[in-house]
């Protein structure tokens, strides 16, 4: 949970540094640019999620050689895809902006931010793989150290580039990119220390095992479709704010920082579920799977309710701390009750994501995400006459749709695990 608390601080620092300049266009530009970067970078989020489940299952099965091979596969795949993404930015970024309702100064600020972030594309995807591997092994302290280091570098460089050098939104993007490169180098160092000297030698045959690679790409393809579907959902939400103007878009971005913090902290329970359930499936232990699901579910729901209460009670001063633009503040305060409900309504979906990622049940994740996105789009169109209120109501409904889809698939997942449920002893 501590490690996850630091993840959204990258976006929070970016938002505060620009938000305190009083430039609504720059803040809205970072919001729009963040949507573009998240869509393009997190399309490869399977590098984190697929790595966690498969590493945990190899660990549960006692296959130390496969654990080591997973690290090399993940790093090579992440870095290679990041290089391709960097090379294709001249094609992908204009296309992304063409699909979003920006224009004028908003697009200029967003383009500067995105251009800066793309320098970190190979490192960002490499860190996805490293985080997935560390979480799969249950090495949460190493993952925490990685995130803290990245956030510290990001905060220092953001302040220097924006307030010191006056680089604006582009400086925010460059600061985050440099922080991602520092995190990649630190993550490789930590992984090598965990494995010990010479641990990566003699793995060439295992690295290119055909059956393992086929399974890796099959799981990752399903997770990639799932991720893209959810990115479409959140991209649609951001575009709905942009359609209403700079101030509503900036206000939504401020509120989404609170949502992000709560979501990432609650993901700490989901990551615990990923690791424990992956190990349980590796051992064929159905009772362990059920126990991990129940315990992480109870904690997730309790924490979701606590976050909802915290945002509702302390949201107004937090909004004032993030931005000093009076119109943005007023708009954000009016929509605060909806943002406060997200941790509570979204908790079941986030927890079930962890369960199915740990099980590498990519097909169920894909189907639930696609169905939830389609239902969300229909709901948003239906509620569009309600303006910003309808937009946030549709977002809340999307979490319920996703939880329902995964909940329906849960009994089948439980039945698929080898160990039968313990039966009560019969009376003599």
CSV table of C-alpha atoms in Angstrom, one decimal:
chain,number,residue,atom,x,y,z
A,1,UNK,CA,0.0,0.0,0.0
A,2,UNK,CA,2.9,2.4,0.7
A,3,UNK,CA,4.4,1.6,-2.6
A,4,UNK,CA,1.1,2.1,-4.4
A,5,UNK,CA,0.6,5.4,-2.6
A,6,UNK,CA,3.7,6.8,-4.3
A,7,UNK,CA,2.6,5.8,-7.9
A,8,UNK,CA,0.0,8.5,-8.5
A,9,UNK,CA,2.2,11.1,-6.9
A,10,UNK,CA,4.0,11.4,-10.2
A,11,UNK,CA,0.8,12.7,-11.8
A,12,UNK,CA,-0.1,14.6,-8.6
A,13,UNK,CA,3.3,16.5,-8.6
A,14,UNK,CA,2.9,17.2,-12.3
A,15,UNK,CA,-0.6,18.7,-11.6
A,16,UNK,CA,0.4,20.8,-8.6
A,17,UNK,CA,3.5,22.2,-10.2
A,18,UNK,CA,1.5,23.5,-13.2
A,19,UNK,CA,-1.7,24.2,-11.2
A,20,UNK,CA,0.1,26.6,-8.9
A,21,UNK,CA,1.2,28.7,-11.9
A,22,UNK,CA,-2.5,29.8,-12.3
A,23,UNK,CA,-2.5,29.0,-16.0
A,24,UNK,CA,-5.7,27.0,-16.7
A,25,UNK,CA,-4.7,26.3,-20.3
A,26,UNK,CA,-1.4,24.8,-19.2
A,27,UNK,CA,-3.1,22.7,-16.5
A,28,UNK,CA,-5.8,21.5,-19.0
A,29,UNK,CA,-2.9,20.8,-21.5
A,30,UNK,CA,-1.2,18.5,-19.0
A,31,UNK,CA,-4.6,16.8,-18.4
A,32,UNK,CA,-5.1,16.2,-22.1
A,33,UNK,CA,-1.5,15.2,-22.6
A,34,UNK,CA,-1.7,12.8,-19.7
A,35,UNK,CA,-4.7,11.2,-21.4
A,36,UNK,CA,-2.7,10.7,-24.6
A,37,UNK,CA,0.4,9.3,-22.8
A,38,UNK,CA,-1.7,7.0,-20.6
A,39,UNK,CA,-3.5,5.6,-23.6
A,40,UNK,CA,-0.3,5.0,-25.6
A,41,UNK,CA,1.9,3.8,-22.7
A,42,UNK,CA,-0.7,1.8,-20.7
A,43,UNK,CA,-1.7,0.0,-23.9
A,44,UNK,CA,1.4,-2.1,-22.9
A,45,UNK,CA,0.3,-2.4,-19.3
A,46,UNK,CA,0.2,-6.2,-19.9
A,47,UNK,CA,4.0,-6.0,-19.2
A,48,UNK,CA,3.2,-5.3,-15.6
A,49,UNK,CA,0.1,-7.5,-15.2
A,50,UNK,CA,1.1,-10.5,-17.2
A,51,UNK,CA,4.6,-10.5,-15.6
A,52,UNK,CA,3.0,-10.5,-12.1
A,53,UNK,CA,0.7,-13.5,-12.6
A,54,UNK,CA,3.2,-15.6,-14.5
A,55,UNK,CA,6.1,-14.9,-12.2
A,56,UNK,CA,3.9,-15.7,-9.1
A,57,UNK,CA,2.8,-19.0,-10.7
A,58,UNK,CA,6.4,-20.0,-11.5
A,59,UNK,CA,7.4,-19.1,-7.9
A,60,UNK,CA,4.5,-21.2,-6.5
A,61,UNK,CA,5.5,-24.1,-8.7
A,62,UNK,CA,9.1,-23.9,-7.4
A,63,UNK,CA,10.5,-23.1,-10.8
A,64,UNK,CA,13.4,-20.8,-10.0
A,65,UNK,CA,14.9,-20.9,-13.5
A,66,UNK,CA,11.6,-19.7,-15.0
A,67,UNK,CA,11.5,-16.9,-12.5
A,68,UNK,CA,14.8,-15.7,-13.7
A,69,UNK,CA,13.9,-16.1,-17.3
A,70,UNK,CA,10.7,-14.1,-16.8
A,71,UNK,CA,12.8,-11.1,-15.8
A,72,UNK,CA,14.9,-11.1,-18.9
A,73,UNK,CA,11.9,-11.7,-21.2
A,74,UNK,CA,10.0,-8.8,-19.6
A,75,UNK,CA,12.9,-6.4,-19.7
A,76,UNK,CA,13.7,-7.2,-23.4
A,77,UNK,CA,10.0,-7.0,-24.4
A,78,UNK,CA,9.4,-3.7,-22.5
A,79,UNK,CA,12.5,-1.9,-23.7
A,80,UNK,CA,12.0,-3.1,-27.3
A,81,UNK,CA,8.3,-2.0,-27.4
A,82,UNK,CA,9.3,1.3,-25.8
A,83,UNK,CA,11.8,2.0,-28.6
A,84,UNK,CA,9.2,1.2,-31.2
A,85,UNK,CA,6.7,3.5,-29.4
A,86,UNK,CA,9.3,6.3,-29.4
A,87,UNK,CA,10.0,5.9,-33.1
A,88,UNK,CA,6.3,6.0,-34.0
A,89,UNK,CA,5.4,9.1,-31.9
A,90,UNK,CA,5.3,11.3,-35.0
A,91,UNK,CA,2.4,9.1,-36.3
A,92,UNK,CA,0.6,8.2,-33.1
A,93,UNK,CA,0.6,11.5,-31.2
A,94,UNK,CA,-1.1,13.6,-34.0
A,95,UNK,CA,-3.7,10.9,-34.5
A,96,UNK,CA,-4.4,10.9,-30.7
A,97,UNK,CA,-4.9,14.6,-30.7
A,98,UNK,CA,-7.1,14.5,-33.7
A,99,UNK,CA,-9.5,12.2,-31.7
A,100,UNK,CA,-9.7,14.5,-28.7
A,101,UNK,CA,-11.6,17.8,-28.3
A,102,UNK,CA,-8.7,20.2,-27.8
A,103,UNK,CA,-7.5,22.9,-30.1
A,104,UNK,CA,-5.4,26.1,-29.9
A,105,UNK,CA,-3.4,26.8,-26.7
A,106,UNK,CA,-4.7,23.6,-25.2
A,107,UNK,CA,-3.1,21.4,-27.9
A,108,UNK,CA,0.1,23.4,-27.8
A,109,UNK,CA,0.5,22.8,-24.1
A,110,UNK,CA,-0.5,19.1,-24.4
A,111,UNK,CA,2.0,18.6,-27.3
A,112,UNK,CA,4.8,19.9,-25.2
A,113,UNK,CA,4.0,17.6,-22.3
A,114,UNK,CA,3.6,14.6,-24.6
A,115,UNK,CA,6.8,15.3,-26.5
A,116,UNK,CA,8.8,15.4,-23.2
A,117,UNK,CA,7.2,12.2,-21.9
A,118,UNK,CA,8.1,10.2,-25.0
A,119,UNK,CA,11.8,10.5,-24.2
A,120,UNK,CA,11.0,8.1,-21.4
A,121,UNK,CA,9.0,5.6,-23.3
A,122,UNK,CA,11.6,2.7,-23.3
A,123,UNK,CA,12.3,3.2,-19.6
A,124,UNK,CA,8.6,3.5,-18.7
A,125,UNK,CA,7.7,0.1,-20.3
A,126,UNK,CA,10.8,-1.5,-18.8
A,127,UNK,CA,9.7,-0.3,-15.4
A,128,UNK,CA,6.3,-1.9,-16.0
A,129,UNK,CA,8.0,-5.2,-16.5
A,130,UNK,CA,10.3,-4.8,-13.5
A,131,UNK,CA,7.4,-3.8,-11.2
A,132,UNK,CA,5.4,-6.8,-12.4
A,133,UNK,CA,8.3,-9.2,-11.7
A,134,UNK,CA,8.9,-7.7,-8.2
A,135,UNK,CA,5.3,-7.9,-7.3
A,136,UNK,CA,5.0,-11.5,-8.6
A,137,UNK,CA,7.8,-12.4,-6.1
A,138,UNK,CA,6.1,-10.5,-3.3
A,139,UNK,CA,9.1,-8.1,-3.2
A,140,UNK,CA,7.0,-5.2,-2.2
A,141,UNK,CA,9.8,-3.3,-0.4
A,142,UNK,CA,11.9,-3.3,-3.5
A,143,UNK,CA,8.9,-2.0,-5.5
A,144,UNK,CA,8.4,0.7,-2.9
A,145,UNK,CA,12.0,1.8,-3.1
A,146,UNK,CA,11.7,2.0,-6.9
A,147,UNK,CA,8.6,4.2,-6.8
A,148,UNK,CA,10.0,6.5,-4.1
A,149,UNK,CA,13.2,7.1,-6.0
A,150,UNK,CA,11.2,7.8,-9.2
A,151,UNK,CA,8.9,10.3,-7.4
A,152,UNK,CA,11.8,12.1,-5.7
A,153,UNK,CA,13.6,12.6,-9.0
A,154,UNK,CA,10.4,13.6,-10.7
A,155,UNK,CA,9.5,16.2,-8.1
A,156,UNK,CA,12.9,17.8,-8.1
A,157,UNK,CA,13.1,18.0,-11.9
A,158,UNK,CA,9.5,19.2,-12.2
A,159,UNK,CA,10.3,22.1,-9.9
A,160,UNK,CA,13.5,22.9,-11.7
A,161,UNK,CA,12.2,22.7,-15.2
A,162,UNK,CA,8.9,24.5,-14.6
A,163,UNK,CA,9.5,27.0,-11.9
A,164,UNK,CA,13.2,27.4,-12.4
A,165,UNK,CA,13.6,27.2,-16.2
A,166,UNK,CA,10.1,28.2,-17.2
A,167,UNK,CA,9.6,25.2,-19.5
A,168,UNK,CA,5.9,24.9,-18.6
A,169,UNK,CA,4.1,21.7,-19.6
A,170,UNK,CA,7.0,20.4,-21.7
A,171,UNK,CA,9.2,20.7,-18.6
A,172,UNK,CA,6.8,18.5,-16.6
A,173,UNK,CA,7.0,15.8,-19.3
A,174,UNK,CA,10.8,15.9,-19.5
A,175,UNK,CA,11.0,15.7,-15.7
A,176,UNK,CA,8.9,12.6,-15.6
A,177,UNK,CA,10.8,11.0,-18.5
A,178,UNK,CA,14.1,11.5,-16.7
A,179,UNK,CA,12.6,10.0,-13.5
A,180,UNK,CA,11.6,6.9,-15.5
A,181,UNK,CA,15.1,6.4,-16.7
A,182,UNK,CA,16.5,6.6,-13.2
A,183,UNK,CA,13.9,4.1,-12.0
A,184,UNK,CA,14.8,1.6,-14.8
A,185,UNK,CA,18.5,1.7,-13.8
A,186,UNK,CA,17.6,1.3,-10.1
A,187,UNK,CA,15.2,-1.5,-10.8
A,188,UNK,CA,17.7,-3.5,-12.8
A,189,UNK,CA,20.2,-3.1,-9.9
A,190,UNK,CA,17.6,-4.3,-7.4
A,191,UNK,CA,16.6,-7.3,-9.5
A,192,UNK,CA,20.2,-8.4,-9.9
A,193,UNK,CA,20.7,-8.1,-6.1
A,194,UNK,CA,17.7,-10.3,-5.5
A,195,UNK,CA,18.9,-13.0,-7.9
A,196,UNK,CA,22.5,-12.9,-6.8
A,197,UNK,CA,25.7,-13.0,-8.9
A,198,UNK,CA,25.6,-15.2,-12.1
A,199,UNK,CA,21.9,-15.9,-11.7
A,200,UNK,CA,21.1,-14.8,-15.3
A,201,UNK,CA,23.6,-17.1,-16.9
A,202,UNK,CA,22.7,-20.3,-18.9
A,203,UNK,CA,19.1,-19.2,-19.6
A,204,UNK,CA,19.3,-18.9,-23.4
A,205,UNK,CA,17.4,-22.2,-24.0
A,206,UNK,CA,14.7,-21.4,-21.4
A,207,UNK,CA,14.2,-17.8,-22.7
A,208,UNK,CA,13.0,-19.0,-26.1
A,209,UNK,CA,11.0,-22.0,-25.0
A,210,UNK,CA,8.2,-22.1,-27.6
A,211,UNK,CA,5.4,-23.2,-25.3
A,212,UNK,CA,6.2,-20.5,-22.7
A,213,UNK,CA,6.4,-17.8,-25.3
A,214,UNK,CA,3.1,-18.9,-26.9
A,215,UNK,CA,1.4,-18.7,-23.4
A,216,UNK,CA,3.1,-15.4,-22.7
A,217,UNK,CA,1.8,-13.8,-25.9
A,218,UNK,CA,-1.6,-15.3,-25.5
A,219,UNK,CA,-2.1,-14.0,-22.0
A,220,UNK,CA,-0.6,-10.6,-22.9
A,221,UNK,CA,-2.8,-10.2,-26.0
A,222,UNK,CA,-6.0,-10.6,-23.9
A,223,UNK,CA,-4.7,-8.2,-21.3
A,224,UNK,CA,-3.7,-5.7,-23.9
A,225,UNK,CA,-7.3,-5.8,-25.4
A,226,UNK,CA,-8.6,-5.3,-21.8
A,227,UNK,CA,-6.2,-2.4,-21.2
A,228,UNK,CA,-7.0,-0.7,-24.4
A,229,UNK,CA,-10.8,-1.0,-23.7
A,230,UNK,CA,-10.4,0.7,-20.3
A,231,UNK,CA,-8.1,3.3,-21.8
A,232,UNK,CA,-10.9,4.1,-24.4
A,233,UNK,CA,-13.3,4.4,-21.5
A,234,UNK,CA,-11.1,6.9,-19.6
A,235,UNK,CA,-10.1,8.7,-22.8
A,236,UNK,CA,-13.8,9.2,-23.6
A,237,UNK,CA,-14.3,10.6,-20.1
A,238,UNK,CA,-11.4,13.0,-20.5
A,239,UNK,CA,-12.7,14.0,-23.9
A,240,UNK,CA,-16.1,14.6,-22.5
A,241,UNK,CA,-14.5,17.1,-20.1
A,242,UNK,CA,-12.5,18.8,-22.9
A,243,UNK,CA,-15.8,19.1,-24.9
A,244,UNK,CA,-17.2,21.2,-22.0
A,245,UNK,CA,-14.2,23.6,-22.1
A,246,UNK,CA,-10.8,24.3,-20.4
A,247,UNK,CA,-12.1,24.9,-16.9
A,248,UNK,CA,-14.2,21.7,-16.7
A,249,UNK,CA,-11.3,19.6,-18.1
A,250,UNK,CA,-8.9,21.1,-15.6
A,251,UNK,CA,-11.4,20.5,-12.7
A,252,UNK,CA,-11.9,16.9,-13.8
A,253,UNK,CA,-8.1,16.4,-13.9
A,254,UNK,CA,-7.8,17.8,-10.3
A,255,UNK,CA,-10.5,15.4,-9.1
A,256,UNK,CA,-9.0,12.5,-10.9
A,257,UNK,CA,-5.8,12.9,-8.8
A,258,UNK,CA,-7.8,12.0,-5.7
A,259,UNK,CA,-9.4,9.1,-7.6
A,260,UNK,CA,-5.9,8.0,-8.7
A,261,UNK,CA,-4.5,8.1,-5.2
A,262,UNK,CA,-7.3,6.0,-3.8
A,263,UNK,CA,-7.2,3.6,-6.7
A,264,UNK,CA,-3.5,3.0,-6.5
A,265,UNK,CA,-3.6,2.5,-2.7
A,266,UNK,CA,-6.4,0.0,-3.0
A,267,UNK,CA,-4.5,-1.7,-5.7
A,268,UNK,CA,-2.0,-2.6,-3.0
A,269,UNK,CA,-4.6,-5.2,-1.9
A,270,UNK,CA,-5.2,-6.2,-5.5
A,271,UNK,CA,-1.4,-6.8,-6.0
A,272,UNK,CA,-1.4,-8.9,-2.8
A,273,UNK,CA,-4.2,-10.9,-4.4
A,274,UNK,CA,-2.2,-11.2,-7.7
A,275,UNK,CA,0.8,-12.6,-5.9
A,276,UNK,CA,-1.1,-15.0,-3.5
A,277,UNK,CA,-3.5,-16.2,-6.1
A,278,UNK,CA,-0.7,-16.8,-8.6
A,279,UNK,CA,1.2,-18.9,-6.1
A,280,UNK,CA,-2.0,-20.8,-5.1
A,281,UNK,CA,-2.7,-21.7,-8.7
A,282,UNK,CA,1.0,-22.7,-9.2
A,283,UNK,CA,0.5,-25.1,-6.3
A,284,UNK,CA,-3.0,-26.2,-7.3
A,285,UNK,CA,-4.4,-25.0,-3.9
A,286,UNK,CA,-8.0,-24.0,-4.3
A,287,UNK,CA,-8.5,-23.3,-0.6
A,288,UNK,CA,-5.6,-20.8,-0.6
A,289,UNK,CA,-7.1,-19.0,-3.6
A,290,UNK,CA,-10.5,-18.7,-1.8
A,291,UNK,CA,-8.8,-17.4,1.4
A,292,UNK,CA,-6.7,-14.8,-0.4
A,293,UNK,CA,-9.8,-13.6,-2.3
A,294,UNK,CA,-11.9,-13.3,0.8
A,295,UNK,CA,-9.3,-11.5,3.0
A,296,UNK,CA,-8.2,-9.1,0.3
A,297,UNK,CA,-11.8,-8.4,-0.6
A,298,UNK,CA,-12.7,-7.5,3.0
A,299,UNK,CA,-9.8,-5.1,3.3
A,300,UNK,CA,-10.5,-3.6,-0.1
A,301,UNK,CA,-14.1,-2.8,0.7
A,302,UNK,CA,-13.2,-1.3,4.1
A,303,UNK,CA,-10.5,0.8,2.6
A,304,UNK,CA,-12.7,2.0,-0.2
A,305,UNK,CA,-15.3,3.2,2.2
A,306,UNK,CA,-12.6,5.0,4.3
A,307,UNK,CA,-11.2,6.8,1.2
A,308,UNK,CA,-14.7,7.8,0.1
A,309,UNK,CA,-15.3,9.4,3.5
A,310,UNK,CA,-11.8,11.1,3.5
A,311,UNK,CA,-12.3,12.6,0.0
A,312,UNK,CA,-15.8,13.8,1.0
A,313,UNK,CA,-14.7,15.5,4.2
A,314,UNK,CA,-11.3,16.9,3.1
A,315,UNK,CA,-11.8,17.4,-0.6
A,316,UNK,CA,-12.4,21.1,-0.6
A,317,UNK,CA,-9.0,22.1,1.1
A,318,UNK,CA,-7.2,19.5,-1.1
A,319,UNK,CA,-8.6,21.1,-4.2
A,320,UNK,CA,-7.4,24.5,-3.0
A,321,UNK,CA,-4.0,23.0,-2.4
A,322,UNK,CA,-3.8,21.7,-5.9
A,323,UNK,CA,-4.9,24.8,-7.9
A,324,UNK,CA,-5.4,28.5,-7.1
A,325,UNK,CA,-7.6,29.1,-10.2
A,326,UNK,CA,-11.0,30.2,-8.8
A,327,UNK,CA,-13.2,28.9,-11.6
A,328,UNK,CA,-11.4,25.5,-11.6
A,329,UNK,CA,-11.8,25.3,-7.8
A,330,UNK,CA,-15.5,26.1,-7.9
A,331,UNK,CA,-16.2,23.5,-10.7
A,332,UNK,CA,-14.2,20.8,-8.9
A,333,UNK,CA,-16.0,21.4,-5.6
A,334,UNK,CA,-19.4,21.1,-7.2
A,335,UNK,CA,-18.4,17.6,-8.6
A,336,UNK,CA,-16.6,16.5,-5.5
A,337,UNK,CA,-19.4,14.1,-4.2
A,338,UNK,CA,-19.1,12.0,-7.4
A,339,UNK,CA,-15.3,11.7,-7.0
A,340,UNK,CA,-15.7,10.7,-3.4
A,341,UNK,CA,-18.0,7.8,-4.4
A,342,UNK,CA,-15.4,6.3,-6.9
A,343,UNK,CA,-13.3,4.5,-4.3
A,344,UNK,CA,-16.3,2.8,-2.8
A,345,UNK,CA,-18.0,1.9,-6.1
A,346,UNK,CA,-14.7,1.0,-7.8
A,347,UNK,CA,-13.3,-1.2,-5.0
A,348,UNK,CA,-14.8,-4.5,-6.2
A,349,UNK,CA,-13.6,-4.0,-9.7
A,350,UNK,CA,-10.1,-3.2,-8.7
A,351,UNK,CA,-9.9,-6.2,-6.4
A,352,UNK,CA,-11.3,-8.6,-8.9
A,353,UNK,CA,-8.8,-7.3,-11.5
A,354,UNK,CA,-6.1,-8.5,-9.1
A,355,UNK,CA,-7.7,-11.9,-8.7
A,356,UNK,CA,-7.9,-12.6,-12.4
A,357,UNK,CA,-4.5,-11.1,-13.2
A,358,UNK,CA,-2.9,-13.4,-10.6
A,359,UNK,CA,-4.7,-16.3,-12.3
A,360,UNK,CA,-3.5,-15.0,-15.8
A,361,UNK,CA,-7.2,-15.4,-16.8
A,362,UNK,CA,-6.8,-12.9,-19.6
A,363,UNK,CA,-9.9,-13.9,-21.5
A,364,UNK,CA,-12.2,-13.1,-18.6
A,365,UNK,CA,-10.4,-9.8,-18.0
A,366,UNK,CA,-10.8,-8.9,-21.7
A,367,UNK,CA,-14.5,-9.8,-21.9
A,368,UNK,CA,-15.4,-7.9,-18.7
A,369,UNK,CA,-13.5,-4.8,-19.8
A,370,UNK,CA,-14.9,-4.7,-23.3
A,371,UNK,CA,-18.5,-5.2,-22.1
A,372,UNK,CA,-18.0,-2.5,-19.4
A,373,UNK,CA,-16.6,0.0,-21.9
A,374,UNK,CA,-19.5,-0.5,-24.3
A,375,UNK,CA,-22.1,-0.2,-21.6
A,376,UNK,CA,-20.3,2.9,-20.3
A,377,UNK,CA,-20.3,4.6,-23.7
A,378,UNK,CA,-24.1,3.9,-24.0
A,379,UNK,CA,-24.7,5.2,-20.5
A,380,UNK,CA,-22.7,8.4,-21.1
A,381,UNK,CA,-24.5,9.1,-24.3
A,382,UNK,CA,-27.8,8.6,-22.5
A,383,UNK,CA,-26.9,10.9,-19.7
A,384,UNK,CA,-25.2,13.6,-21.8
A,385,UNK,CA,-28.1,16.1,-21.4
A,386,UNK,CA,-27.1,16.2,-17.7
A,387,UNK,CA,-23.7,17.7,-18.6
A,388,UNK,CA,-20.8,17.1,-16.0
A,389,UNK,CA,-23.2,15.4,-13.6
A,390,UNK,CA,-24.2,12.8,-16.2
A,391,UNK,CA,-20.5,12.3,-17.2
A,392,UNK,CA,-19.5,11.4,-13.6
A,393,UNK,CA,-22.6,9.2,-13.1
A,394,UNK,CA,-21.6,7.2,-16.2
A,395,UNK,CA,-18.1,6.8,-14.9
A,396,UNK,CA,-19.4,5.4,-11.6
A,397,UNK,CA,-21.6,3.0,-13.5
A,398,UNK,CA,-18.6,1.7,-15.5
A,399,UNK,CA,-17.0,0.4,-12.3
A,400,UNK,CA,-20.2,-1.5,-11.4
A,401,UNK,CA,-20.3,-3.0,-15.0
A,402,UNK,CA,-16.7,-4.2,-14.7
A,403,UNK,CA,-17.2,-5.8,-11.3
A,404,UNK,CA,-20.3,-7.5,-12.4
A,405,UNK,CA,-18.6,-9.0,-15.5
A,406,UNK,CA,-15.7,-10.4,-13.4
A,407,UNK,CA,-18.0,-11.5,-10.6
A,408,UNK,CA,-19.9,-13.7,-13.0
A,409,UNK,CA,-16.7,-15.4,-14.2
A,410,UNK,CA,-15.3,-16.0,-10.6
A,411,UNK,CA,-17.0,-19.3,-9.9
A,412,UNK,CA,-15.6,-20.8,-13.1
A,413,UNK,CA,-12.1,-19.6,-12.1
A,414,UNK,CA,-12.4,-21.2,-8.7
A,415,UNK,CA,-13.6,-24.5,-10.1
A,416,UNK,CA,-10.6,-24.6,-12.5
A,417,UNK,CA,-8.0,-24.8,-9.7
A,418,UNK,CA,-6.9,-28.4,-9.1
A,419,UNK,CA,-7.4,-28.9,-5.4
A,420,UNK,CA,-11.0,-29.9,-4.4
A,421,UNK,CA,-12.7,-28.0,-1.7
A,422,UNK,CA,-12.3,-29.6,1.7
A,423,UNK,CA,-15.4,-31.5,2.7
A,424,UNK,CA,-16.8,-31.7,6.2
A,425,UNK,CA,-16.1,-35.1,7.8
A,426,UNK,CA,-19.1,-37.4,7.7
A,427,UNK,CA,-20.6,-38.5,10.9
A,428,UNK,CA,-20.2,-42.1,11.8
